[in-house]
Amino acid sequence: MANKLNMRDRYKLMTRLGWETSYQPMDKVFPYDSYEGIKIKDWDAWEDPFRMTMDAYWKYQGEKEKKLYAIMDAFSQSNGHLNISDARYVNALKLFLQGVSPLEYQAHRGFARQGRHFTGEGARVACQMQSLDELRHVQTQIHGMSHFNKYFDGFHDFAHWHDRVWYLSVPKSFFDDANTAGPFEFMVAIGFSFEYVLTNLLFVPFMSGAAYNGDMSTVSFGFSAQSDEARHMTLGLEAIRFMLEQHEDNVPIVQRWIDKWLWRGYKVLSLVSAMMDYMLPESPMSWKEAWEVYFEQNGGALFNDLARYGITVPDYAEICTKEKEHLSHQVWGILYNHTAAAAIHTWMPDDAKMNWLSEKYPDTFDKYYRPRFEYWRDQAENGNRYYSQTLPLVCQTCQIPMGFTEPDDPTQISYRVSEYNGDKYHFCSDPCKAIFDFEPEKYCHAWMPPQQIFQGNCGGEGLPAVLEHYKFNLGADNMDYVGSPDEANWNLWKGLNGSVSGDVKAS
Amino acid sequence: MSTVFLALQDVDDSRPVVEAIKKDNPSAVVESQPAMIRITAEGELVVKRETVSNESGTDWDPQDIHLILISFGGNVDEDDDYFKIFWQD
Amino acid sequence: MQIDIKAKEVKPIRHTYSHIARRFGEDKPATRYQEAVLDVQAVDNFHYRPTWQPDKELYDPTRTAIIMEDWYSFLDPRQYYYGTYTMARAKQQASADQSFKFVEKRNLLDQIPTDVKQTILDYVVPLRHYEWGANMNNYQICAMGYGAAITSAAAMHGADRLGNAQYITRIALALSDNDTSVLDNALAGWTDKTQWQGLRKLVEDSLVVQDWFELFVAQNLVMDGLVMMLFFEKLEAQLVAAGASTYAMLTEFIVDWHAESMRWVDKQISVAISESEANADLLNGWFAQWTDAAQGALAPLADALFDNGSEVISSITESLKSRAAKAGVSV
Ligand SMILES: [Fe+2]
Ligand SMILES: [Fe+2]
Ligand SMILES: [Zn+2]
């Protein structure tokens, strides 16, 4: 009769495999987890966020993958892309593959680094598993979009674009920032702020949006990935808790990181806000509603829970509350104007969509945005679709063009400036300026697309040279949806009016 | 007391879990959303091995929840016999 | 909306992603493996310097001395991406699980003579710490390496090593009826017993190697090559002869895993060597240096386990050398 071990004890035996090294000093074996000033008295106090041994991991993940690939195969065999609501929807996927999937890869490498370098074994194992999961995410996303890439533009050079194209500097700089930080800051940045607090705002609306618009392939990979996120969220929360419980000196450091990273993440998600409110032909919920449920409500519960450690909601939460009425409209405006240099299509919403926006944003849409958008739509219909030929100034921290307004005055563009080593740096907001001011030596090095273009590092002078450097297929990857090959193909496949038979781009 | 939530994929494997949750957490609110089932409750939500196993007719391991879980809000407590989401105060 | 799908008009406008088509020199369908790894890692325009290594870029080819024209030459002959990897391992773990259940249900381990059991506890179970070192080293290769092809495979290989450590732990618990003190004893053996100190030092020395490709050669080719042969071939044969054939059912996962992963390891070695003479010189040097050290590290264990310990060491070293020679190493 075997002695029984409970799950907790058994898991400890399966993962606490380390020893105090003596032929090489411990601080040479683990050189990276002390320089940030986080004090750890006892790694043994680490609570495993979940207890999955490798055999169980392979079993569950293998099963999930089998199901997922069966759905993806069925989707491509049946030309599932023909069942989506409208070809405009596909632009949400383009933005995802260009902007988010490369971040999954970055997460894979970042968690691998922490999975090697934390001194505590429990933390290491949890990070390693997340590293593998994130590899899963980037790969299933590439595979999921592979079918769309065969039928639509704007997917085909996502990796090349992620390293170069101006608006993709927003997500890229976000993750570069986290990955170049120390291991504990990385855990607050990605494990906690992104995975725990913000991931729901990214994935749930995206996947509900996909479901609403008939894209079952994306729903499947999205929700299948989300089933891993649940483990990632637990890890993020445990990491925070562990740091806070280890030493009171850690509290102000962690608070500063939470403040910084929730803001960094929020700015990246502003692209998602535009996607939700404008790119989805059928929207399950507005950005504002998602923000209220997933940040204000769930985030509120979380901060209540963390209050016992002295952690508070960031001061700028009020700015976000004010901005939720404006964010998506302003971002869509920026993207619309700069579509000549973007690998997505944009368009002006039709009346039905504008009415939906009025209903969801009763205090702001009709007052500030509808008149502007209707004017732009009229202009486009009269053959004067406006495309900006230059890149605007972008914020030194979040890298979004300076198009956001003052929190208390939606008619006034918000600008902030700092000086460092005799140079001036520009910001979109107080929090972005504060992040820079705390670590100017880091942020002054940011790779700023407009400056790089200006200095001739992106193919040469003028927009055509830059777009060639980007490897855009001109007129196919970029510009308005109206008149695009995507539109022409869609109309042809669906037998819709306006189909220009025989005039479809062949390669 | 804060609200906890659990989001499950709207798939067949989730049915016995949702039924068990309703039985073991009478005050939980279950709503259907696109492709997903969202369950909220005050303070805590527990999924018990025994109840789900009775519902499904097969032995259900609490770790099997990883096959259907989309997201949650709260702290997690996992053991051989249950999977629980809770806020501490 | 009118649904009138003109199926014959629904033709693809391209067959794969452009970065892959550029590699092919034409637009043709790519495999899932190719789409999953090729060019997935960022290579240009990094925003900030790593605070943990300010003299390098975030992803930087100069973290090893070897130089590659194309880091995506390091392809995996098994073509593992996450999906194929986990599905393969899920199958293997299911059959391992069955073996454990079969053996445990029938108390088959009771038939192993006590002294043979003790040998397993003293001389195999401490390898869970060796596997843990191998796990760390492969995550180091993933973290510091260059190009998604070799780094993603290293992450999987690192996970495999944690799996191996857990299977060894499971064997220990099965042999002892869940008496966890056998694990404490194995740890004490690993940290204090003379015979293990050579190997432990070798592992600790590997943990501070800075060049990630040197680490690949040291861990995945040399150390594993010798350790696997010594413990899971030579020692296992001796244990089976002494009445431990049921034990061999429980190590099957590790044995099969090693046979499989050698294909990946050897391929990476031959790719690096055939790239240039400079690379070959580096690899030859690393191979010689680590083989030398590993031989010495394993000698006390071989002496404790075999009547002819030094012959066993030379024979496994010879097979490692001939394996390495096939991959292009000058031995
Ligand atoms: Fe992910
Ligand atoms: Fe994640
Ligand atoms: Zn900013």
Short mmCIF file of C-alpha atoms and ligand atoms in Angstrom, two decimals, chain A residues 104 130 134 137 195 229 232, ligand 2:
data_model
loop_
_atom_site.label_atom_id
_atom_site.label_comp_id
_atom_site.label_asym_id
_atom_site.label_seq_id
_atom_site.Cartn_x
_atom_site.Cartn_y
_atom_site.Cartn_z
CA GLU A 104 4.26 36.63 -28.09
CA GLN A 130 5.15 30.30 -19.76
CA GLU A 134 4.29 31.96 -25.56
CA HIS A 137 1.03 31.52 -29.16
CA GLU A 195 -0.95 39.33 -18.42
CA GLU A 229 -3.21 32.87 -20.08
CA HIS A 232 0.17 33.26 -16.84
FE FE D 2 0.58 35.04 -21.89
#
